[in-house]
Amino acid sequence: MFEKRTGALLTQQLIDWGVDHVYGMPGDSINELIDDLRKRKDEIEFLQVRHEETGALSAAAYAKLTGKLGVTMGIAGPGAIHLLNGLYDAKADGAPVLAIVGQVHSEEIGTGAFQEINLERLFDDVSVFNQRAETQEQLPDLLDQAVKEAYANKGVSVLIVPDDLFAEKQSDKTRRTSGEFFKPEIFPGQENLNEARRLIEQAEKPLILAGQGTKSSANELIAFAETIKAPIIMSLLGKGIIPDNHPYCLGQHGQIGTKPAYHAMKETDLLILIGTQFPYRDFLPEQVKAVQIDREPAHLGKHYPITTGLAGDSRETLKALTDSITPVESRKYLSYYQEKMKDWRIAVQEEKRREEDPLHAPQVMYELEKHLKPGAVVSGDVGNVTVWLTRFLHLVNQKFLISGWLGTMGSGLPGAIAAQKAYPEKQVVGVSGDGGFSMVMHDFVTAVKYDLPIKMVVLNNSKIGMIKYEQEQMGHLNYATNLGEVDFAKFAEACGAEGYRIESYEELGTKMKQAFLSDKPVLIDVAIEDQAPLPGKIDYTSAVNYSKYIVKEFFESGTLDLPDLKKSIQRLL
């Protein structure tokens, strides 16, 4: 009977599952498996990151973009702990990820050995599958089950392996399970479809709120909206699924959203939720009828009380609804908010096209739009930059990637790395604030090392801008939000990449063009003026609290830090 190293068998299994790269750092409790990966490096690449958090965030981003399994690795103890933030991001956004985590040698488990921690307890909350192998014979079957659970539950599987087991030999016939995942087909019951059709046909002001669950059904979403003449609001994770300038699109909703979206939501008499778990109840209407489409039955009515739920794939469910509904010729509600959206877009364009100093983020978004290619991937970070991207960067035929439900700062660069690995032929742009980028900037070296031609834009205001605004909105004085000044362009050059520092409107167009002509990793450091990311609609409580901050600041320092009052007043109306 022919025997192989267990690590070699697992490497072949990963290849059989379609895994072509892994993010991680080598170390003493996974070095045996690392050596087996080395021997197959032409078929499965090991990307050495500088921090395991980046590896886990990259694996999560890869899974979000492609729907395929993202894989990351870490050693026992500190390496495992570093993985957690990226794994929680995968859990929160429903991304299938496998984490292979080393453990101390089998005979040392439970003895308090160097770097030994209770890994099963550590990963219990973040995972849908969490098992430690006790013998090498278990590992092939455990790996198959881990991958299946990650796909089936759209979450994180953790396989904990004492490093000595990878080196043990066993028969290549030991594997007793099937290495294939069979995706279920889900379709709503006819009674629920009939009820949804009745509600839609009775509604006078139907409104669609769509999310990442419509990623594979953009055409069906648009056809459905056109049939019932309903405007569409996209969640943050849904940005880019339909063009931002589509005539039915009212942009995003909530704190990052548009004023037309806010008012349309307040006025609707039927909310149609499609592939989204929008969590902000304050931005949803009170006591209106609702229809929800989601392929996960447990998600139906989870965050909003619905009238009927359709458990099914969005593409097939939307097709069925569209075919069964009598088309609506016109609807005043839609026409009214289309006109409001035209006014909003004009105002946004005016703000973006200002030719003045100091630079503000909307001007940078306008310049960036000129260089985005069809099919490009934009990886956004969390903070003020989220507002600038969602509200001012108009996507037409590009993918958008972000840490959604977890909302972790530092997701922009790992997302860009993952996107370039997923789509090596496509343009990839990362956009971060200086706060988010500085959390993971060490891994810009990873992009350089692996010749990933990402274009990383850093909006640099030397502050944690979103937190500064939140403190002000609460009526507090700013504290611990200044970061200090960093020239990230010089940092990029020190990493062996190209760096461009932009400090004025005059430099913006020329240097941005130079940066995008490069086929190397590039960091574009744009010094911007601090600017409050005003909501699309300002509620009176926020306005009052901001006034408290202004009064406190005046009495403390004798200065007034005023937002754009004209803009603020418009958004109160």
Coordinates of C-alpha atoms in Angstrom, one line a residue:
M1 CA 0.0 0.0 0.0
F2 CA 1.4 3.4 -1.1
E3 CA 1.8 5.9 1.7
K4 CA 2.3 9.7 1.6
R5 CA 2.9 12.5 4.1
T6 CA -0.5 13.7 5.5
G7 CA 0.5 17.3 4.6
A8 CA 0.9 16.2 0.9
L9 CA -2.5 14.5 0.9
L10 CA -4.1 17.7 2.3
T11 CA -2.3 19.8 -0.3
Q12 CA -3.8 17.6 -3.0
Q13 CA -7.2 17.9 -1.5
L14 CA -7.0 21.7 -1.5
I15 CA -6.0 21.6 -5.1
D16 CA -8.9 19.3 -5.8
W17 CA -11.3 21.7 -4.2
G18 CA -10.1 24.4 -6.6
V19 CA -7.9 26.3 -4.2
D20 CA -5.0 28.0 -6.0
H21 CA -3.6 30.2 -3.3
V22 CA -3.3 30.5 0.5
Y23 CA -2.6 33.6 2.6
G24 CA -0.5 33.2 5.7
M25 CA 2.8 33.3 7.5
P26 CA 5.1 30.3 8.0
G27 CA 5.9 29.3 11.6
D28 CA 6.9 26.4 13.8
S29 CA 3.5 24.9 14.2
I30 CA 2.6 24.8 10.5
N31 CA 6.1 24.4 8.9
E32 CA 5.5 20.7 8.0
L33 CA 2.5 21.7 5.9
I34 CA 4.4 24.7 4.5
D35 CA 7.0 22.3 3.1
D36 CA 4.3 20.3 1.4
L37 CA 2.8 23.4 -0.1
R38 CA 6.3 24.4 -1.3
K39 CA 6.6 21.2 -3.3
R40 CA 3.3 22.1 -5.2
K41 CA 3.9 25.9 -5.5
D42 CA 3.2 25.9 -9.2
E43 CA -0.3 24.6 -8.5
I44 CA -1.1 26.3 -5.2
E45 CA 0.7 29.5 -4.2
F46 CA 1.5 30.4 -0.6
L47 CA 1.3 34.2 -0.3
Q48 CA 3.4 35.3 2.6
V49 CA 1.7 38.2 4.3
R50 CA 3.4 40.4 7.0
H51 CA 0.5 40.0 9.4
E52 CA -2.0 37.2 9.8
E53 CA -4.9 39.7 10.0
T54 CA -4.1 40.8 6.5
G55 CA -4.1 37.2 5.4
A56 CA -7.5 36.5 6.9
L57 CA -9.0 39.8 5.6
S58 CA -7.6 38.9 2.1
A59 CA -9.1 35.4 2.3
A60 CA -12.5 36.9 3.3
A61 CA -12.3 39.5 0.5
Y62 CA -11.4 36.8 -2.1
A63 CA -14.5 34.8 -1.0
K64 CA -16.8 37.8 -1.1
L65 CA -15.6 38.7 -4.6
T66 CA -15.6 35.2 -6.2
G67 CA -17.9 33.1 -4.1
K68 CA -15.0 30.6 -3.9
L69 CA -13.3 29.4 -0.8
G70 CA -10.8 31.8 0.7
V71 CA -8.0 30.0 2.6
T72 CA -5.7 31.4 5.3
M73 CA -3.2 29.9 7.7
G74 CA -1.7 30.8 11.0
I75 CA 0.5 29.2 13.8
A76 CA -0.6 28.4 17.3
G77 CA -0.9 31.2 19.8
P78 CA -0.2 34.7 18.4
G79 CA -0.7 33.7 14.8
A80 CA -4.1 32.2 15.5
I81 CA -5.2 35.3 17.5
H82 CA -4.1 37.6 14.7
L83 CA -6.5 35.8 12.3
L84 CA -9.6 36.6 14.3
N85 CA -10.5 40.0 12.8
G86 CA -10.4 38.8 9.3
L87 CA -12.4 35.7 10.2
Y88 CA -15.0 37.7 11.9
D89 CA -15.3 39.9 8.8
A90 CA -15.9 36.7 6.8
K91 CA -18.5 35.6 9.3
A92 CA -20.3 38.9 9.3
D93 CA -20.5 39.2 5.5
G94 CA -21.3 35.5 4.8
A95 CA -18.1 34.6 3.1
P96 CA -16.8 30.9 2.9
V97 CA -13.4 30.8 4.4
L98 CA -11.1 28.0 5.6
A99 CA -8.5 28.7 8.3
I100 CA -5.9 26.0 8.9
V101 CA -4.4 26.7 12.2
G102 CA -1.3 25.0 13.7
Q103 CA -1.1 23.7 17.2
V104 CA 1.7 22.5 19.4
H105 CA 2.8 18.9 19.0
S106 CA 0.3 16.3 20.0
E107 CA 2.1 15.1 23.0
E108 CA 2.4 18.7 24.4
I109 CA -1.3 19.6 24.2
G110 CA -2.7 20.4 27.6
T111 CA 0.8 20.8 29.2
G112 CA 0.9 24.6 28.9
A113 CA 3.6 24.4 26.2
F114 CA 5.1 27.4 24.6
Q115 CA 2.4 29.3 22.5
E116 CA -0.3 26.8 23.5
I117 CA -3.7 28.3 23.9
N118 CA -7.2 26.8 23.8
L119 CA -7.7 27.2 20.1
E120 CA -11.1 25.4 20.0
R121 CA -12.5 27.9 22.5
L122 CA -10.8 30.8 20.7
F123 CA -12.5 30.1 17.4
D124 CA -15.8 28.8 18.8
D125 CA -17.9 32.0 18.2
V126 CA -16.5 32.9 14.8
S127 CA -16.8 29.5 13.1
V128 CA -19.5 27.2 11.6
F129 CA -17.0 24.3 11.8
N130 CA -14.3 24.1 14.4
Q131 CA -12.4 20.8 15.0
R132 CA -9.0 19.7 16.1
A133 CA -7.5 16.6 14.6
E134 CA -6.2 14.1 17.0
T135 CA -4.8 11.6 14.5
Q136 CA -3.5 11.9 11.0
E137 CA -6.1 9.5 9.7
Q138 CA -8.9 12.0 10.6
L139 CA -7.4 14.8 8.6
P140 CA -8.5 14.1 5.0
D141 CA -12.2 13.6 6.1
L142 CA -12.1 16.6 8.4
L143 CA -10.7 18.8 5.6
D144 CA -13.5 17.8 3.3
Q145 CA -16.1 18.5 5.9
A146 CA -14.6 21.8 6.8
V147 CA -14.8 23.0 3.2
K148 CA -18.4 21.7 2.8
E149 CA -19.5 23.5 6.0
A150 CA -17.9 26.8 4.9
Y151 CA -19.8 26.6 1.6
A152 CA -23.1 25.4 3.0
N153 CA -23.2 27.9 5.8
K154 CA -21.4 30.7 4.1
G155 CA -19.0 31.1 7.0
V156 CA -15.7 30.2 8.6
S157 CA -14.4 26.7 9.0
V158 CA -11.4 26.2 11.3
L159 CA -9.2 23.1 11.2
I160 CA -6.7 22.9 14.0
V161 CA -3.8 20.6 13.4
P162 CA -0.8 19.7 15.7
D163 CA 2.1 20.2 13.3
D164 CA 3.5 16.7 13.8
L165 CA 0.4 15.2 12.2
F166 CA 1.2 16.8 8.8
A167 CA 4.5 14.8 8.8
E168 CA 2.9 11.5 9.6
K169 CA 2.5 9.1 6.6
Q170 CA -0.7 7.3 5.7
S171 CA -2.3 5.6 2.8
D172 CA -3.6 7.8 0.0
K173 CA -6.8 5.7 0.2
T174 CA -7.6 6.8 3.7
R175 CA -10.0 9.5 2.5
R176 CA -13.5 8.2 3.0
T177 CA -15.6 11.2 2.0
S178 CA -16.5 13.0 -1.2
G179 CA -14.6 16.1 -2.1
E180 CA -17.5 17.9 -3.7
F181 CA -20.1 20.4 -2.5
F182 CA -23.6 20.1 -4.0
K183 CA -25.4 23.5 -3.9
P184 CA -29.1 23.3 -3.1
E185 CA -31.7 24.9 -5.3
I186 CA -34.3 26.9 -3.2
F187 CA -37.5 28.3 -4.5
P188 CA -40.5 29.9 -2.7
G189 CA -43.8 28.2 -2.2
Q190 CA -46.6 29.2 -4.6
E191 CA -48.8 30.5 -1.8
N192 CA -46.1 32.9 -0.8
L193 CA -45.5 34.0 -4.4
N194 CA -49.2 34.7 -4.9
E195 CA -49.3 36.8 -1.7
A196 CA -46.2 38.8 -2.8
R197 CA -47.7 39.4 -6.2
R198 CA -51.0 40.6 -4.6
L199 CA -49.1 43.0 -2.3
I200 CA -47.0 44.4 -5.1
E201 CA -50.0 44.9 -7.4
Q202 CA -51.9 46.7 -4.7
A203 CA -49.1 49.0 -3.7
E204 CA -49.1 52.6 -4.9
K205 CA -45.6 53.4 -3.7
P206 CA -43.5 50.2 -3.8
L207 CA -39.8 50.6 -3.0
I208 CA -37.0 48.1 -3.5
L209 CA -34.0 47.8 -1.1
A210 CA -31.5 45.4 -2.6
G211 CA -28.2 44.1 -1.3
Q212 CA -25.3 41.7 -2.0
G213 CA -27.8 38.8 -2.5
T214 CA -28.6 40.3 -5.9
K215 CA -25.0 40.1 -7.1
S216 CA -25.8 37.3 -9.6
S217 CA -29.2 38.7 -10.5
A218 CA -28.6 42.4 -11.6
N219 CA -30.5 42.0 -14.9
E220 CA -33.5 40.3 -13.1
L221 CA -33.5 43.1 -10.5
I222 CA -33.7 45.8 -13.1
A223 CA -36.3 43.9 -15.1
F224 CA -38.4 43.5 -12.0
A225 CA -38.1 47.2 -11.0
E226 CA -39.0 48.3 -14.6
T227 CA -42.1 46.0 -14.5
I228 CA -43.5 47.4 -11.3
K229 CA -42.1 50.9 -11.8
A230 CA -40.4 51.0 -8.4
P231 CA -37.2 52.9 -7.5
I232 CA -34.2 50.9 -6.2
I233 CA -32.1 51.7 -3.2
M234 CA -28.9 49.7 -2.8
S235 CA -27.3 48.7 0.5
L236 CA -23.6 49.4 1.1
L237 CA -22.7 45.8 0.1
G238 CA -24.9 46.1 -3.0
K239 CA -23.0 49.1 -4.4
G240 CA -21.9 48.4 -8.0
I241 CA -24.4 45.6 -8.7
I242 CA -26.4 48.0 -10.8
P243 CA -24.9 51.2 -12.2
D244 CA -25.0 54.1 -9.8
N245 CA -26.4 56.3 -12.6
H246 CA -29.2 53.9 -13.5
P247 CA -32.5 55.9 -13.8
Y248 CA -34.2 53.6 -11.2
C249 CA -31.3 53.9 -8.7
L250 CA -31.6 56.2 -5.7
G251 CA -28.2 55.4 -4.4
Q252 CA -27.4 54.0 -0.9
H253 CA -29.4 54.4 2.3
G254 CA -28.7 55.3 5.9
Q255 CA -25.9 57.5 7.2
I256 CA -24.0 57.0 3.9
G257 CA -27.0 57.5 1.7
T258 CA -28.8 60.1 -0.4
K259 CA -31.5 62.5 0.5
P260 CA -33.9 61.0 -2.2
A261 CA -33.4 57.5 -0.7
Y262 CA -34.2 58.8 2.7
H263 CA -37.5 60.5 1.7
A264 CA -38.6 57.7 -0.6
M265 CA -38.2 55.2 2.3
K266 CA -40.3 57.4 4.5
E267 CA -43.1 57.6 2.0
T268 CA -43.3 54.0 0.7
D269 CA -46.3 51.8 1.3
L270 CA -44.6 48.6 0.4
L271 CA -40.9 47.8 1.1
I272 CA -39.5 45.0 -1.0
L273 CA -36.2 43.7 0.5
I274 CA -34.1 41.6 -1.8
G275 CA -30.9 39.9 -0.8
T276 CA -30.2 42.2 2.1
Q277 CA -30.2 42.2 5.9
F278 CA -30.2 46.0 6.2
P279 CA -29.8 46.5 10.0
Y280 CA -30.6 50.2 10.6
R281 CA -34.2 50.2 11.8
D282 CA -34.1 54.0 12.3
F283 CA -33.8 54.4 8.5
L284 CA -36.6 52.0 7.6
P285 CA -40.3 53.0 7.5
E286 CA -42.7 52.4 10.4
Q287 CA -45.5 49.9 10.1
V288 CA -45.6 49.4 6.3
K289 CA -46.2 46.1 4.5
A290 CA -43.1 44.3 3.4
V291 CA -42.0 41.5 1.1
Q292 CA -38.6 39.9 1.6
I293 CA -36.6 37.6 -0.8
D294 CA -33.7 35.7 0.7
R295 CA -32.2 32.3 0.0
E296 CA -31.7 31.8 3.8
P297 CA -35.2 31.1 5.4
A298 CA -33.8 32.2 8.8
H299 CA -33.1 35.7 7.4
L300 CA -36.7 36.4 6.5
G301 CA -38.1 38.9 8.9
K302 CA -34.9 38.9 11.0
H303 CA -34.4 42.6 11.0
Y304 CA -37.7 44.0 9.9
P305 CA -41.3 42.7 10.4
I306 CA -42.4 41.4 7.0
T307 CA -45.9 40.6 5.6
T308 CA -44.6 37.7 3.5
G309 CA -41.3 36.0 2.9
L310 CA -40.0 34.3 -0.2
A311 CA -37.2 31.8 0.6
G312 CA -35.4 31.4 -2.6
D313 CA -32.6 32.4 -5.0
S314 CA -33.1 36.0 -6.0
R315 CA -32.6 35.4 -9.7
E316 CA -35.2 32.7 -10.1
T317 CA -37.6 34.3 -7.6
L318 CA -37.4 37.7 -9.4
K319 CA -38.0 36.0 -12.7
A320 CA -41.1 34.3 -11.4
L321 CA -42.5 37.5 -9.8
T322 CA -41.8 39.5 -12.9
D323 CA -43.5 37.0 -15.2
S324 CA -46.6 36.8 -13.0
I325 CA -47.2 40.6 -12.5
T326 CA -49.1 42.8 -14.8
P327 CA -46.6 45.5 -16.0
V328 CA -47.3 49.0 -14.7
E329 CA -47.2 51.8 -17.4
S330 CA -46.2 54.6 -15.1
R331 CA -46.0 55.6 -11.5
K332 CA -45.9 59.2 -10.0
Y333 CA -43.9 58.0 -7.0
L334 CA -41.1 56.7 -9.2
S335 CA -41.1 59.8 -11.5
Y336 CA -41.1 62.1 -8.5
Y337 CA -38.0 60.5 -7.0
Q338 CA -36.3 60.2 -10.3
E339 CA -36.5 64.0 -10.6
K340 CA -35.2 64.4 -7.0
M341 CA -32.3 62.1 -7.8
K342 CA -31.4 64.2 -10.9
D343 CA -31.2 67.2 -8.6
W344 CA -29.1 65.3 -6.1
R345 CA -26.7 64.1 -8.8
I346 CA -26.3 67.7 -10.1
A347 CA -25.5 68.9 -6.6
V348 CA -23.0 66.1 -6.2
Q349 CA -21.3 66.8 -9.5
E350 CA -21.0 70.5 -8.6
E351 CA -19.3 69.5 -5.3
K352 CA -17.0 67.0 -7.1
R353 CA -15.9 69.4 -9.8
R354 CA -14.8 72.3 -7.6
E355 CA -11.4 73.6 -8.9
E356 CA -10.1 74.9 -5.6
D357 CA -7.7 74.3 -2.7
P358 CA -7.5 72.9 -0.2
L359 CA -8.4 69.5 -1.7
H360 CA -11.5 67.7 -0.5
A361 CA -12.4 64.0 -0.9
P362 CA -15.2 64.6 -3.5
Q363 CA -12.7 66.2 -5.8
V364 CA -10.5 63.1 -5.5
M365 CA -13.4 60.8 -6.3
Y366 CA -14.1 62.8 -9.5
E367 CA -10.6 62.5 -10.7
L368 CA -10.5 58.8 -9.8
E369 CA -13.6 58.1 -11.9
K370 CA -11.7 59.2 -15.0
H371 CA -9.2 56.4 -14.6
L372 CA -11.5 53.5 -13.6
K373 CA -11.7 50.9 -16.4
P374 CA -14.8 48.7 -17.1
G375 CA -14.6 45.6 -14.9
A376 CA -12.3 47.2 -12.4
V377 CA -12.5 46.3 -8.7
V378 CA -12.6 49.0 -6.1
S379 CA -11.7 47.9 -2.6
G380 CA -12.9 50.4 0.0
D381 CA -11.9 50.9 3.6
V382 CA -14.1 51.9 6.6
G383 CA -14.4 55.4 8.0
N384 CA -15.1 58.7 6.3
V385 CA -13.7 57.1 3.2
T386 CA -16.8 54.9 3.1
V387 CA -19.0 58.0 2.7
W388 CA -16.8 59.5 0.0
L389 CA -16.8 56.2 -2.0
T390 CA -20.5 55.4 -1.7
R391 CA -21.8 58.9 -2.3
F392 CA -19.3 60.4 -4.7
L393 CA -17.6 57.6 -6.6
H394 CA -20.1 56.6 -9.3
L395 CA -19.6 53.0 -10.5
V396 CA -21.0 51.9 -13.8
N397 CA -19.4 48.6 -14.6
Q398 CA -17.1 47.9 -11.7
K399 CA -17.2 45.7 -8.6
F400 CA -17.1 47.1 -5.1
L401 CA -15.7 45.5 -2.0
I402 CA -15.8 46.5 1.6
S403 CA -16.0 45.2 5.2
G404 CA -19.8 45.5 5.6
W405 CA -21.3 44.1 8.8
L406 CA -18.1 44.1 10.8
G407 CA -17.0 47.5 9.4
T408 CA -13.3 47.0 10.2
M409 CA -10.8 49.7 9.5
G410 CA -7.9 48.4 7.5
S411 CA -9.9 46.3 5.0
G412 CA -9.0 48.3 1.9
L413 CA -5.5 47.1 1.3
P414 CA -6.2 43.3 2.0
G415 CA -9.2 43.6 -0.3
A416 CA -7.1 45.0 -3.1
I417 CA -4.5 42.3 -2.7
A418 CA -7.2 39.6 -2.9
A419 CA -8.9 41.3 -5.8
Q420 CA -5.7 41.3 -7.9
K421 CA -5.1 37.6 -7.1
A422 CA -8.7 36.8 -8.1
Y423 CA -8.6 38.9 -11.3
P424 CA -5.0 39.4 -12.4
E425 CA -6.0 40.8 -15.7
K426 CA -8.3 43.5 -14.2
Q427 CA -7.6 46.9 -12.8
V428 CA -7.7 47.0 -9.0
V429 CA -8.0 50.2 -6.9
G430 CA -7.9 50.4 -3.1
V431 CA -9.1 53.5 -1.4
S432 CA -8.4 54.1 2.3
G433 CA -8.2 56.8 4.8
D434 CA -4.9 57.3 6.5
G435 CA -6.3 55.8 9.7
G436 CA -7.3 52.5 8.0
F437 CA -4.3 52.3 5.8
S438 CA -1.8 52.8 8.7
M439 CA -3.3 49.7 10.4
V440 CA -2.2 47.4 7.7
M441 CA 0.4 49.4 5.7
H442 CA 3.1 46.8 6.4
D443 CA 1.4 44.6 3.8
F444 CA 1.8 47.1 1.0
V445 CA 5.2 45.3 0.9
T446 CA 3.2 42.1 0.1
A447 CA 1.8 43.7 -3.0
V448 CA 5.3 44.8 -4.1
K449 CA 6.8 41.4 -3.4
Y450 CA 4.2 39.5 -5.5
D451 CA 4.2 42.2 -8.3
L452 CA 0.5 43.0 -7.8
P453 CA -0.1 46.2 -9.7
I454 CA -2.7 47.6 -7.4
K455 CA -3.3 51.3 -7.2
M456 CA -3.8 52.3 -3.5
V457 CA -5.3 55.8 -2.9
V458 CA -4.9 57.1 0.6
L459 CA -7.1 60.1 1.6
N460 CA -4.8 61.7 4.2
N461 CA -6.2 64.2 6.6
S462 CA -4.0 63.2 9.5
K463 CA -7.0 62.3 11.6
I464 CA -9.4 59.5 12.3
G465 CA -12.0 61.5 10.6
M466 CA -15.2 59.5 11.2
I467 CA -14.6 59.3 14.9
K468 CA -13.9 63.0 15.0
Y469 CA -17.3 63.6 13.4
E470 CA -19.0 61.1 15.7
Q471 CA -17.7 62.8 18.8
E472 CA -18.9 66.2 17.4
Q473 CA -22.3 64.7 16.5
M474 CA -22.6 63.5 20.1
G475 CA -21.9 67.0 21.3
H476 CA -18.4 66.1 22.7
L477 CA -15.1 67.8 22.1
N478 CA -12.6 66.0 20.0
Y479 CA -10.1 63.7 21.8
A480 CA -7.4 61.3 20.6
T481 CA -8.5 61.6 16.9
N482 CA -5.4 63.4 15.5
L483 CA -2.9 60.9 14.0
G484 CA 0.0 63.1 13.0
E485 CA 1.4 63.6 9.5
V486 CA 2.8 60.8 7.4
D487 CA 4.1 61.0 3.8
F488 CA 2.8 57.7 2.5
A489 CA 4.3 58.3 -0.9
K490 CA 7.8 58.1 0.6
F491 CA 6.8 55.0 2.4
A492 CA 5.7 53.4 -0.9
E493 CA 9.1 54.2 -2.4
A494 CA 10.9 52.7 0.6
C495 CA 8.8 49.5 -0.1
G496 CA 10.1 49.4 -3.7
A497 CA 6.9 50.7 -5.3
E498 CA 5.9 54.0 -6.9
G499 CA 4.6 56.8 -4.6
Y500 CA 2.9 60.0 -5.5
R501 CA 2.1 62.8 -3.1
I502 CA -0.7 65.2 -4.1
E503 CA -1.1 68.4 -2.1
S504 CA -3.0 70.7 -4.4
Y505 CA -5.7 70.8 -7.0
E506 CA -3.1 71.7 -9.6
E507 CA -1.2 68.4 -9.0
L508 CA -4.3 66.2 -8.8
G509 CA -5.0 65.5 -12.5
T510 CA -1.3 65.2 -13.6
K511 CA -0.1 63.0 -10.8
M512 CA -3.2 60.8 -10.8
K513 CA -2.7 60.2 -14.5
Q514 CA 0.9 59.3 -14.0
A515 CA 0.0 56.9 -11.3
F516 CA -2.5 55.0 -13.4
L517 CA -0.2 54.7 -16.3
S518 CA 2.1 52.5 -14.2
D519 CA 2.0 48.7 -14.4
K520 CA 3.6 48.5 -10.9
P521 CA 2.1 48.7 -7.4
V522 CA 1.4 52.4 -6.7
L523 CA 0.5 54.4 -3.7
I524 CA -1.3 57.8 -4.2
D525 CA -1.1 59.9 -1.0
V526 CA -3.6 62.7 -1.3
A527 CA -3.5 65.4 1.4
I528 CA -7.1 66.5 1.9
E529 CA -8.8 69.0 4.2
D530 CA -10.8 67.6 7.1
Q531 CA -14.4 67.6 6.1
A532 CA -17.5 66.3 8.0
P533 CA -19.2 63.5 6.0
L534 CA -22.6 65.0 6.3
P535 CA -25.4 62.5 6.0
G536 CA -27.7 62.6 3.0
K537 CA -30.5 63.6 5.4
I538 CA -29.6 65.3 8.7
D539 CA -32.0 64.6 11.6
Y540 CA -32.7 67.4 14.1
T541 CA -31.1 65.5 17.0
S542 CA -27.8 65.3 15.1
A543 CA -28.0 69.0 14.2
V544 CA -28.7 70.0 17.8
N545 CA -25.8 67.8 19.1
Y546 CA -23.5 69.3 16.5
S547 CA -24.5 72.7 17.7
K548 CA -23.6 71.7 21.3
Y549 CA -20.1 70.8 20.0
I550 CA -19.7 74.1 18.2
V551 CA -20.6 76.0 21.4
K552 CA -18.3 73.9 23.6
E553 CA -15.4 74.4 21.1
F554 CA -16.0 78.1 21.0
F555 CA -15.8 78.4 24.8
E556 CA -12.8 76.0 25.0
S557 CA -10.7 77.5 22.3
G558 CA -12.4 80.7 21.0
T559 CA -12.6 79.2 17.5
L560 CA -15.6 77.9 15.5
D561 CA -15.2 74.7 13.4
L562 CA -18.3 75.0 11.2
P563 CA -19.4 72.5 8.5
D564 CA -20.7 73.8 5.2
L565 CA -23.8 75.5 6.6
K566 CA -25.5 75.9 3.2
K567 CA -25.1 72.1 2.6
S568 CA -26.3 71.3 6.1
I569 CA -29.4 73.4 5.8
Q570 CA -30.3 71.8 2.5
R571 CA -30.1 68.4 4.0
L572 CA -32.4 69.4 6.9
L573 CA -35.2 70.3 4.5

